[in-house]
Coordinates of C-alpha atoms in Angstrom, one line a residue:
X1 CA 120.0 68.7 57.7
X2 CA 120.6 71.8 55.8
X3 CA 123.9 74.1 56.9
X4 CA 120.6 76.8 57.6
X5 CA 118.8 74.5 60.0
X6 CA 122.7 74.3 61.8
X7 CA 123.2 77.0 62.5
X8 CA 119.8 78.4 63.6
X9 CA 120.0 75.5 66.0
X10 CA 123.3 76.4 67.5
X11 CA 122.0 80.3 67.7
X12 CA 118.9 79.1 69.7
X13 CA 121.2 76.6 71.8
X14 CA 123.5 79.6 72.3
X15 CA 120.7 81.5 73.3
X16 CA 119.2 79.1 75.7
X17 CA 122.7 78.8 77.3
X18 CA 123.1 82.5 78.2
X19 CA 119.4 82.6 79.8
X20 CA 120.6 79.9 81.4
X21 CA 123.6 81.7 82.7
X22 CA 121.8 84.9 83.9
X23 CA 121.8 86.0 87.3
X24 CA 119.2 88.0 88.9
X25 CA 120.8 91.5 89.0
X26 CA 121.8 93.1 92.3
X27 CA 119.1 95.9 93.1
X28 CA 119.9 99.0 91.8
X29 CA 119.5 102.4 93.2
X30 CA 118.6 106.1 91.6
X31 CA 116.5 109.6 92.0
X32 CA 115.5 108.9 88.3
X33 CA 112.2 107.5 88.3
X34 CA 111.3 103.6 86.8
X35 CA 109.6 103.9 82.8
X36 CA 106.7 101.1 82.5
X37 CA 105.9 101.1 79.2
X38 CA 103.8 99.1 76.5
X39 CA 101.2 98.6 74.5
X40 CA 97.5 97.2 75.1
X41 CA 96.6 95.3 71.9
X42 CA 92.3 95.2 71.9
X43 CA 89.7 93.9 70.2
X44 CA 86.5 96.0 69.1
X45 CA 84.4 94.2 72.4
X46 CA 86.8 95.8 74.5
X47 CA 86.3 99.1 76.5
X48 CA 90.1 99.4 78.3
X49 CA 90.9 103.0 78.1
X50 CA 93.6 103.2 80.8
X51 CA 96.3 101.2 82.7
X52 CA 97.5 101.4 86.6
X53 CA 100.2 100.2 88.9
X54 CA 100.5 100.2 92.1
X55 CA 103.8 99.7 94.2
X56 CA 105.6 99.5 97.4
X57 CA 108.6 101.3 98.1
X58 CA 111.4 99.6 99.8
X59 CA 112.1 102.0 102.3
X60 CA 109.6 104.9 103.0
X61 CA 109.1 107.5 106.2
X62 CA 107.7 105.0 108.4
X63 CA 104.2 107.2 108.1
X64 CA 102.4 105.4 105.4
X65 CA 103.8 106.4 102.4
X66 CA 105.8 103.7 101.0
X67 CA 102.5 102.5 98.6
X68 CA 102.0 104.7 95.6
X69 CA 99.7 104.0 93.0
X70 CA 100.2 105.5 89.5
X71 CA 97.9 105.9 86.1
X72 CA 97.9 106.5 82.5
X73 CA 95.9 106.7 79.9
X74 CA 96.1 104.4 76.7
X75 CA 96.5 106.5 73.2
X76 CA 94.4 105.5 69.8
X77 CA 97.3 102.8 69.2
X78 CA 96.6 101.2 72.9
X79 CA 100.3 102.6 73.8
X80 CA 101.4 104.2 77.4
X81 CA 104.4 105.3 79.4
X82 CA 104.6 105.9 83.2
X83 CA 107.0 107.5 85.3
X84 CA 107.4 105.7 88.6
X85 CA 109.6 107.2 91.1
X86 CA 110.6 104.0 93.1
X87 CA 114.0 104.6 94.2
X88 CA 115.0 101.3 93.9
X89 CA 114.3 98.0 91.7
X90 CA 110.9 96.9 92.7
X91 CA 107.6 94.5 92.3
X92 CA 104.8 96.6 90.3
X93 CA 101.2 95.7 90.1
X94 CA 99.8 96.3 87.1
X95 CA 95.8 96.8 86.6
X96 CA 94.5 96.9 82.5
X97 CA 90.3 96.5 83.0
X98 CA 89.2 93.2 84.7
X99 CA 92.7 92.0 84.4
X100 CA 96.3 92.4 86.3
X101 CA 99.7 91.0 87.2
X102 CA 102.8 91.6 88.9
X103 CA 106.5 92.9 87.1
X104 CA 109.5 93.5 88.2
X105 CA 110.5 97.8 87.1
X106 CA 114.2 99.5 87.7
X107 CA 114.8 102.9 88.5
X108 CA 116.5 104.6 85.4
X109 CA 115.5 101.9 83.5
X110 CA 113.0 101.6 81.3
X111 CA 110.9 97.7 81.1
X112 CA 108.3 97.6 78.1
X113 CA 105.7 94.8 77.5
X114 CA 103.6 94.3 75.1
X115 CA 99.8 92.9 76.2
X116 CA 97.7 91.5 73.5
X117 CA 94.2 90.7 75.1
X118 CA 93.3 88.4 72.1
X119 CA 95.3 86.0 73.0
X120 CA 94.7 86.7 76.8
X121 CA 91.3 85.1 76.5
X122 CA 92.2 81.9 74.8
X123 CA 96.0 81.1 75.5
X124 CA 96.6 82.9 79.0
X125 CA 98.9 85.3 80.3
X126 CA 102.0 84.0 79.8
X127 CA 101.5 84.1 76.0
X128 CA 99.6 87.3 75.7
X129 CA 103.0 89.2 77.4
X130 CA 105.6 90.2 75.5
X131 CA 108.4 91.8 77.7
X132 CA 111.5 93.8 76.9
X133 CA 114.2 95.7 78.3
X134 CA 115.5 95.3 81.8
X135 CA 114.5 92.2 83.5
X136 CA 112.3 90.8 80.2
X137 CA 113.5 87.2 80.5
X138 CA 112.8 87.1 84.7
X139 CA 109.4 89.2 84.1
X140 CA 107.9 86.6 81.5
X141 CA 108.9 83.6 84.1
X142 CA 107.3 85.5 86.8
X143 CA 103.9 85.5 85.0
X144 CA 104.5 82.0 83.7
X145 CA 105.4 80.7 87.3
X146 CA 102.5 82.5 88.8
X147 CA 100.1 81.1 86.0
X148 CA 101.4 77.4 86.3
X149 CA 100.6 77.3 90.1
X150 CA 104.3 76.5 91.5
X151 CA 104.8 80.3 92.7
X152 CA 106.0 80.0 96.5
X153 CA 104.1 83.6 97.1
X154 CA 101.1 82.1 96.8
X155 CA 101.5 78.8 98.2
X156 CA 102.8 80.5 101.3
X157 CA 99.6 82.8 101.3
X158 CA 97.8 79.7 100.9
X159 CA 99.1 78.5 104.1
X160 CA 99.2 82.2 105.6
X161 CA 95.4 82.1 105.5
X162 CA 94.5 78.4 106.7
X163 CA 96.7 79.3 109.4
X164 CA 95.2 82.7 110.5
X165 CA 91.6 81.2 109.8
X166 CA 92.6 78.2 111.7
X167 CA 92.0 75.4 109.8
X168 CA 96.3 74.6 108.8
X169 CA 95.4 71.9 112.0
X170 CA 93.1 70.1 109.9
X171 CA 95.7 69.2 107.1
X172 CA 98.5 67.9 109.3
X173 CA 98.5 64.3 109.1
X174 CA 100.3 64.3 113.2
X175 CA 98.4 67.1 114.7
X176 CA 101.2 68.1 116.9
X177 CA 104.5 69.9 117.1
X178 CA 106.3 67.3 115.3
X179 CA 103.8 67.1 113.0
X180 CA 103.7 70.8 111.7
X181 CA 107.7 71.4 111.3
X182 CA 107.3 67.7 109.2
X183 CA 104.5 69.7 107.2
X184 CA 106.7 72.9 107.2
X185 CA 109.9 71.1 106.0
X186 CA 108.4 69.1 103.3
X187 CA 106.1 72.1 101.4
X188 CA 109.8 73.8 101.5
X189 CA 111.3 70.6 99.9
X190 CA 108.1 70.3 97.5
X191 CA 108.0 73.8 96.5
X192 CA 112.2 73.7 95.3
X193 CA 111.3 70.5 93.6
X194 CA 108.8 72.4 92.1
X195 CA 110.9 75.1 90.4
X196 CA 113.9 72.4 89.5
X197 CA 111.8 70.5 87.5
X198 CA 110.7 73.1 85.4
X199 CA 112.9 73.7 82.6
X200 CA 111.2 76.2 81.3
X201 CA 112.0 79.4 83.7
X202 CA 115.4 80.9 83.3
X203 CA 118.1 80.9 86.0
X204 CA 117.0 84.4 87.7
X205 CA 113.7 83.4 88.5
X206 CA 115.2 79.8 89.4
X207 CA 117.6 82.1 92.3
X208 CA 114.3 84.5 92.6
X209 CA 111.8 81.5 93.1
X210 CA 114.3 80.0 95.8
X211 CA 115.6 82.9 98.3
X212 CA 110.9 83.4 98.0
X213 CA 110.8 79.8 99.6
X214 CA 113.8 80.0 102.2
X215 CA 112.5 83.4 103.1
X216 CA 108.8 82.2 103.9
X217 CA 110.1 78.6 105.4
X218 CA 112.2 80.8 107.5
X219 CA 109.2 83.1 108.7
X220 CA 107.0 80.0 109.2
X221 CA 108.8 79.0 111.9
X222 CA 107.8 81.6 114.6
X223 CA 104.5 81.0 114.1
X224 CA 104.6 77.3 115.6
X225 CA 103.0 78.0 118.8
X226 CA 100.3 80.1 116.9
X227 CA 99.1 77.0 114.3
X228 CA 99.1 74.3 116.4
X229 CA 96.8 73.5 119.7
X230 CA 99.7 71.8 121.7
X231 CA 98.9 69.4 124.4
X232 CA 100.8 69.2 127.4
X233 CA 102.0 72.2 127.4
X234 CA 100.6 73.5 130.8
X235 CA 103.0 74.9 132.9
X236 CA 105.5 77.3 132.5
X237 CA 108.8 74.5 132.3
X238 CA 107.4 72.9 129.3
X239 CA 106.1 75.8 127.5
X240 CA 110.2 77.0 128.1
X241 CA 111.0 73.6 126.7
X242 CA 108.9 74.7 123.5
X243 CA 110.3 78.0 122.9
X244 CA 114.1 76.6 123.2
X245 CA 113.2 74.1 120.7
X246 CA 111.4 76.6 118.3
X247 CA 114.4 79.2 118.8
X248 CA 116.7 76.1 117.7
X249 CA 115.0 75.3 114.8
X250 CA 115.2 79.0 113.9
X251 CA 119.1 78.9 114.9
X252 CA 119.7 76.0 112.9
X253 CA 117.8 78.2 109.7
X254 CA 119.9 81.1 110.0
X255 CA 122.9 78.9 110.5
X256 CA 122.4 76.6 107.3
X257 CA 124.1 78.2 104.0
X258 CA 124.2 81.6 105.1
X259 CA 121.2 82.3 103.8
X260 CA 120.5 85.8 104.0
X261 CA 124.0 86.9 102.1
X262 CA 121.9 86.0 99.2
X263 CA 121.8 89.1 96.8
X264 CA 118.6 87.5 95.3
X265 CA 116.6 87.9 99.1
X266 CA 117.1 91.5 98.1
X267 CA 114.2 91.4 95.7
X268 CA 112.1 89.1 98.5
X269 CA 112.6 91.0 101.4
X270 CA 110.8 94.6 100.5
X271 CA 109.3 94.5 104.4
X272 CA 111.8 94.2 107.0
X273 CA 112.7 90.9 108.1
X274 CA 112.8 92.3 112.5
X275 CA 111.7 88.8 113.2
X276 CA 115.1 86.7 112.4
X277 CA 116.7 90.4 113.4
X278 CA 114.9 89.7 116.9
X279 CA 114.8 86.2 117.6
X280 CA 118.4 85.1 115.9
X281 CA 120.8 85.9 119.1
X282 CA 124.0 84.1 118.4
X283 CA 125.3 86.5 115.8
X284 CA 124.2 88.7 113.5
X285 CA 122.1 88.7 110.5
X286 CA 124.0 89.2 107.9
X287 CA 121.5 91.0 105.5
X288 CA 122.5 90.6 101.3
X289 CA 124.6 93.7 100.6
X290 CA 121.7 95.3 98.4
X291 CA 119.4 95.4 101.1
X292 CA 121.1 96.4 104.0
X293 CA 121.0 100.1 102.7
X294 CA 117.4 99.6 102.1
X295 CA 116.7 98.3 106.0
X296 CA 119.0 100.9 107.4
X297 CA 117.5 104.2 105.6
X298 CA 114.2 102.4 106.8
X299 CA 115.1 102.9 110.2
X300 CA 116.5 106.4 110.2
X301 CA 113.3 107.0 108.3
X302 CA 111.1 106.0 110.5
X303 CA 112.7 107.9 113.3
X304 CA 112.2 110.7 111.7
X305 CA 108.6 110.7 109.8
X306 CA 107.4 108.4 112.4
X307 CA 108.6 109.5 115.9
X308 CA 109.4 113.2 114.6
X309 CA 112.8 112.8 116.3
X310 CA 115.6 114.4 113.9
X311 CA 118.9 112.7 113.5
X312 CA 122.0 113.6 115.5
X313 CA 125.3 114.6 114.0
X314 CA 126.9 111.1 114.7
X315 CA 123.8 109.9 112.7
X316 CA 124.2 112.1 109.8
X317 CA 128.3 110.8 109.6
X318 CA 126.8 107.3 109.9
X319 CA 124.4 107.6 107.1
X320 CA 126.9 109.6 104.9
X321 CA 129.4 106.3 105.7
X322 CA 127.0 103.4 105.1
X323 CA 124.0 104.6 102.8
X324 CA 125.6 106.1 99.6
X325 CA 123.1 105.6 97.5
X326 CA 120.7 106.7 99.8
X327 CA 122.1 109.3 102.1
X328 CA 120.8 112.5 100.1
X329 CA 117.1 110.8 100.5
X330 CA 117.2 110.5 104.5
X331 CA 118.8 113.7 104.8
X332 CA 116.5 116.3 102.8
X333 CA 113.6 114.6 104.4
X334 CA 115.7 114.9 108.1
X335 CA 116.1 118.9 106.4
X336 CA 112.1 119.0 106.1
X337 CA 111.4 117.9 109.2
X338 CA 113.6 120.5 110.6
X339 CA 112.3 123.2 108.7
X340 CA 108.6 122.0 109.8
X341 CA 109.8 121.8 113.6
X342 CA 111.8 125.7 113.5
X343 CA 108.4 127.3 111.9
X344 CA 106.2 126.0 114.3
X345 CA 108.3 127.2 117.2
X346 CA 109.1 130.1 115.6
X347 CA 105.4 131.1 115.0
X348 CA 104.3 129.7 118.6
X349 CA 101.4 127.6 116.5
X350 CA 102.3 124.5 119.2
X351 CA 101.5 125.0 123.3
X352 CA 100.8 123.3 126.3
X353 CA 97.9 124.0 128.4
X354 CA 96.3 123.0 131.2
X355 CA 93.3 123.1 132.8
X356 CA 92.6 125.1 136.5
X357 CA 92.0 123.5 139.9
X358 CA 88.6 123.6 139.9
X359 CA 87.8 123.0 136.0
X360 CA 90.2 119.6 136.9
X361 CA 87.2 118.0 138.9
X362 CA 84.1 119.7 136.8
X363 CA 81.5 117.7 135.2
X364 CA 81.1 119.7 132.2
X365 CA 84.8 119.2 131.3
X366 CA 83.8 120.5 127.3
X367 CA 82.6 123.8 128.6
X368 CA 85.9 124.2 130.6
X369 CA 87.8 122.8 127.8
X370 CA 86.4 125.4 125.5
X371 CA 85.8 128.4 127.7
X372 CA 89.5 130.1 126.5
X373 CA 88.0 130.0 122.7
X374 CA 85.2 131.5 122.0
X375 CA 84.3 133.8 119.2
X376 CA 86.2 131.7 117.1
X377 CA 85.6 127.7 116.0
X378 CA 86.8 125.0 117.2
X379 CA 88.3 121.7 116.2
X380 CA 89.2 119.2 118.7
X381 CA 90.9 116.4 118.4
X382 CA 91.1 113.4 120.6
X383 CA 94.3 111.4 120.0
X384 CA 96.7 109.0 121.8
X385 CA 100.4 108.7 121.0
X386 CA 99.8 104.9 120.2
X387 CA 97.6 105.7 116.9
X388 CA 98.6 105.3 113.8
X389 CA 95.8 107.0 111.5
X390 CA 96.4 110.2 114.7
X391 CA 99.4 110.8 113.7
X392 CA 98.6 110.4 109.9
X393 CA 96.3 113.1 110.4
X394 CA 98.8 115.1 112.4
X395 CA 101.4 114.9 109.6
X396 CA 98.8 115.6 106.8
X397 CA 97.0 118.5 108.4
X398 CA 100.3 120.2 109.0
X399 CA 99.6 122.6 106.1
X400 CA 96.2 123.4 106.0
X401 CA 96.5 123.7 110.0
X402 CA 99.3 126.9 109.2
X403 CA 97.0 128.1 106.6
X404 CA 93.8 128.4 108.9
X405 CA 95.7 129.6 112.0
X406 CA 94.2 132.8 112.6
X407 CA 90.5 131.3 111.6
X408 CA 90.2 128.5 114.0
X409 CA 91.0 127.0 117.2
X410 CA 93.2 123.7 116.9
X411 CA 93.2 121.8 120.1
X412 CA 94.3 118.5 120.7
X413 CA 93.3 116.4 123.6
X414 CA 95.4 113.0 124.8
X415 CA 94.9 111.0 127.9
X416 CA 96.9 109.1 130.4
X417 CA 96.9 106.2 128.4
X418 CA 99.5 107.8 126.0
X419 CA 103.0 108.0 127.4
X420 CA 104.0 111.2 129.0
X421 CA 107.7 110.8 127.6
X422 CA 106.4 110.0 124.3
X423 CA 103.5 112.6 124.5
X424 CA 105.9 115.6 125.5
X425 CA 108.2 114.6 122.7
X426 CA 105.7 114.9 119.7
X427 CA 103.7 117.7 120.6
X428 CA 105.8 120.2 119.6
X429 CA 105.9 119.1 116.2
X430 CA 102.0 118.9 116.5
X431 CA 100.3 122.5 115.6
X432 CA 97.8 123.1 117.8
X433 CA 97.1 123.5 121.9
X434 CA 97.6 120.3 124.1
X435 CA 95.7 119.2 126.9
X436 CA 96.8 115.7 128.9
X437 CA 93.4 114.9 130.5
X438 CA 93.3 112.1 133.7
X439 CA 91.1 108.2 132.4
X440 CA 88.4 110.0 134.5
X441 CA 88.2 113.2 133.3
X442 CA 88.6 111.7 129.4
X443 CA 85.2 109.4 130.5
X444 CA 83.4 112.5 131.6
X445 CA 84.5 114.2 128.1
X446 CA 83.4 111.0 126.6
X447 CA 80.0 111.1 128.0
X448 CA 79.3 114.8 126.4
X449 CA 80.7 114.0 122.8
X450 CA 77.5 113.2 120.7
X451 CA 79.3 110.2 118.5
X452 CA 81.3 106.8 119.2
X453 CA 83.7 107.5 121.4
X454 CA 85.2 103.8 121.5
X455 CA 88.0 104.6 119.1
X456 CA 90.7 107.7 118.2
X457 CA 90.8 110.1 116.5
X458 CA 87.2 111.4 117.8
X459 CA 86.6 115.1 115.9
X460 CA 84.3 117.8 117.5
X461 CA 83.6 120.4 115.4
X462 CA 82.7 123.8 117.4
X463 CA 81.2 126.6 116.3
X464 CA 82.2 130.1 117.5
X465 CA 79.2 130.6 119.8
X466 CA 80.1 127.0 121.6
X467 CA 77.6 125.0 120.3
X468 CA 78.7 121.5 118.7
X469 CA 78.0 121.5 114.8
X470 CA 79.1 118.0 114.4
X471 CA 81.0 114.9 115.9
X472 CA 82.5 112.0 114.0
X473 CA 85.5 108.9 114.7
X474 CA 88.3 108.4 112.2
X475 CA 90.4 109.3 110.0
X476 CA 89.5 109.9 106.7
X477 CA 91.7 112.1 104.6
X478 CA 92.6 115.9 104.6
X479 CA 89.4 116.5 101.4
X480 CA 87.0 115.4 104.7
X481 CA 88.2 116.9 107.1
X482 CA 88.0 120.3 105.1
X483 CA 84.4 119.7 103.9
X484 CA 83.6 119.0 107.8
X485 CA 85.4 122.2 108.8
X486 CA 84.3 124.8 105.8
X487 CA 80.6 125.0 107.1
X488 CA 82.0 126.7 110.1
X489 CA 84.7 128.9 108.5
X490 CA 81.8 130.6 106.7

């Protein structure tokens, strides 16, 4: 063997080592957004003219919007950049034409591939990508792990579905409580034989590929009593006997190996894991370092795009203490809501009203309702404090609403169903008046609103004489809404 052949040899050896050796890095954090960058290679046949991604945000305002889709266009060479402002390290989906996959992208960082569609249709997608900069060498395995079938995501999903659609019963061998933790145990114990014996993927994905399968074994197991048609359990004592056993089984999981001090669980757990939070009661979950900031500006988050409550002072020092990375995010958006909140009071844009004695008990409730507003259109809105797209709408309407103050009536209609506590807390961030209307008087209401009224939010457009000009359910973005409402402005 030449000297040549040697030491090329030991160089790939070497290099095979150190792959070997590579840990999946701890996530990282940064207000500089994520570079995805490449180049499409083509053929003449094919007419690809732009690339997209779409990701989710680890921790986001609790309103909705933690996805974010981004797009580029491809120049004469097939070549692209895009600027994604993730916050942290994060899974992308990537769209090119018929075609897509999933890649790992780092905030600050830039990760490049290179896609040659040639080779796509005759040697896969493994072998078409060509990755580089951060996370190359876990990004190929991902694709190649995903292509070769042994990627616990989707054998999880596989068992997700059969289990929603109820047919997971029909593939236990022992139809029975036994018989499903056997089932659940051994497609853990497959799946991690699965990833040892493949050589071929690096040590990263080998941690990635692992804290996937503990993770979804782990949230398998509260779902017991939902895949399986027990017998015998028909009376309150056994069904107790059940949930001790399940709640074991998940005592034993958090017990064994620690396993969510894992810094790889940080790349698995983007949602937030409330269910071994909820049901794991003899000591705390100890969350992997890298995520804990994550699930913590979550929940300040969400207290404050969700429930419009800002944060105290002892949660400001608390957030300061235990989110560096993140503190300056929570607080400019608890600083916007603030803002928001001292404008509206400030202008009077938010009020309670109510309606008088005898108007309480009247038939034609929408004439009482409305009889404070003419000359001027009208949009009402019929909302409970327990929907979600509702309070989308309030949050994205909050503009235009101030813009088209003095040219129409807002007013906002909730029943009894919604919680008075809850109700009297968000209406003041809500521009607009507020009525609280009895079940009854909401049924009469119901039975004068020309649409479906079996859902929220119902919209009934007025015009300044009175009259309805149109009625329609749901939620469907602010561009509707305005085209709905400009017919009357004129």
């Amino acid at each position: 063997m030449s000297k040549k052949i040697i030491i090329a040899t030991l160089l790939a050896l070497i290099v095979i080592a150190g792959q070997a050796q590579k840990h999946l890095p701890a996530l990282q954090y940064s207000k500089e957004p994520a570079v995805l960058s490449g180049r499409i290679i083509k053929d003449s046949t094919q007419k690809i003219d732009d690339i997209h991604a779409r990701y989710v945000m680890k921790y986001g305002s609790g309103m909705g919007d933690g996805v974010k889709f981004k797009s580029a266009a491809l120049d004469a060479n097939g070549r692209f950049s895009l600027s994604l402002h993730t916050g942290t390290t994060v899974d992308c989906r990537v769209f090119i034409g018929e075609y897509e996959f999933t890649c790992y992208v780092v905030p600050g960082q830039t990760v490049s591939f290179t896609l040659n569609l040639k080779k796509l249709k005759t040697q896969g997608l493994a072998k078409a990508l060509t990755f580089s900069g951060q996370l190359a060498d876990f990004n190929h395995d991902l694709i190649y792990a995903r292509e070769q079938g042994f990627d616990p995501n989707s054998i999880y999903g596989d068992i997700e579905s059969k289990r929603n659609m109820g047919q997971l019963i029909d593939e236990l061998p022992e139809k029975s409580e036994e018989g499903y933790f056997h089932y659940l145990d051994s497609t853990y114990q497959r799946v991690n034989k699965l990833i040892d014996n493949n050589r071929k993927i690096g040590k990263a994905y080998r941690e990635f590929a692992k804290a996937v399968n503990r993770y979804h074994y782990g949230a398998m197991i509260p779902f017991c009593a939902q895949s399986i048609k027990y017998t015998g359990i028909d009376t309150q004592e056994t069904y107790d006997a059940f949930a001790e056993r399940e709640r074991q089984r998940l005592e034993d999981y958090m017990q064994n190996d620690d396993p969510w001090a894992s810094p790889a669980l940080s790349y698995v757990m983007w949602g937030v894991p409330e269910t071994f939070i909820n049901s794991h009661i003899s000591r705390p979950v100890k969350l992997p370092a890298d995520y804990q900031q994550c699930y913590l500006a979550s929940k300040y988050l969400e207290q404050i795009g969700k429930q419009q409550q800002l944060l105290s002072d002892a949660q400001k020092d608390s957030i300061q203490t235990y989110l560096p990375e993140l503190a300056q995010d929570v607080l400019d958006y608890n600083d916007k809501l603030e803002q928001k909140l001292s404008f509206i009071n400030e202008q009077e844009l938010s009020r309670v009203c109510t309606l008088s004695d005898d108007q309480i008990h009247s038939d034609d409730i929408l004439s009482a309702i409305l009889k404070p507003y003419r000359g001027r259109p009208v949009l009402l809105d019929l909302w409970e404090t327990t929907c979600g797209p509702c309070r989308f709408a309030f949050k994205d309407m909050h503009d235009k609403k101030k813009e088209l103050a003095n040219r129409i009536h807002f007013v906002n209609i909730a029943s009894e169903n919604s919680d008075l506590a809850t109700w009297q807390r968000l209406i003041p961030n809500y521009i607009g008046d507020h009525y609280r209307l009895t079940k009854q008087q909401l049924q009469a209401l119901h039975r004068q609103i020309p649409c479906d009224t079996s859902g929220v939010p119902v919209w009934v457009l007025v015009n300044a004489d009175g009259s309805i000009h149109h009625a329609f359910v749901g939620w469907g973005g602010i561009n509707h809404i305005m085209k709905e409402i400009s017919p009357v402005l004129r």
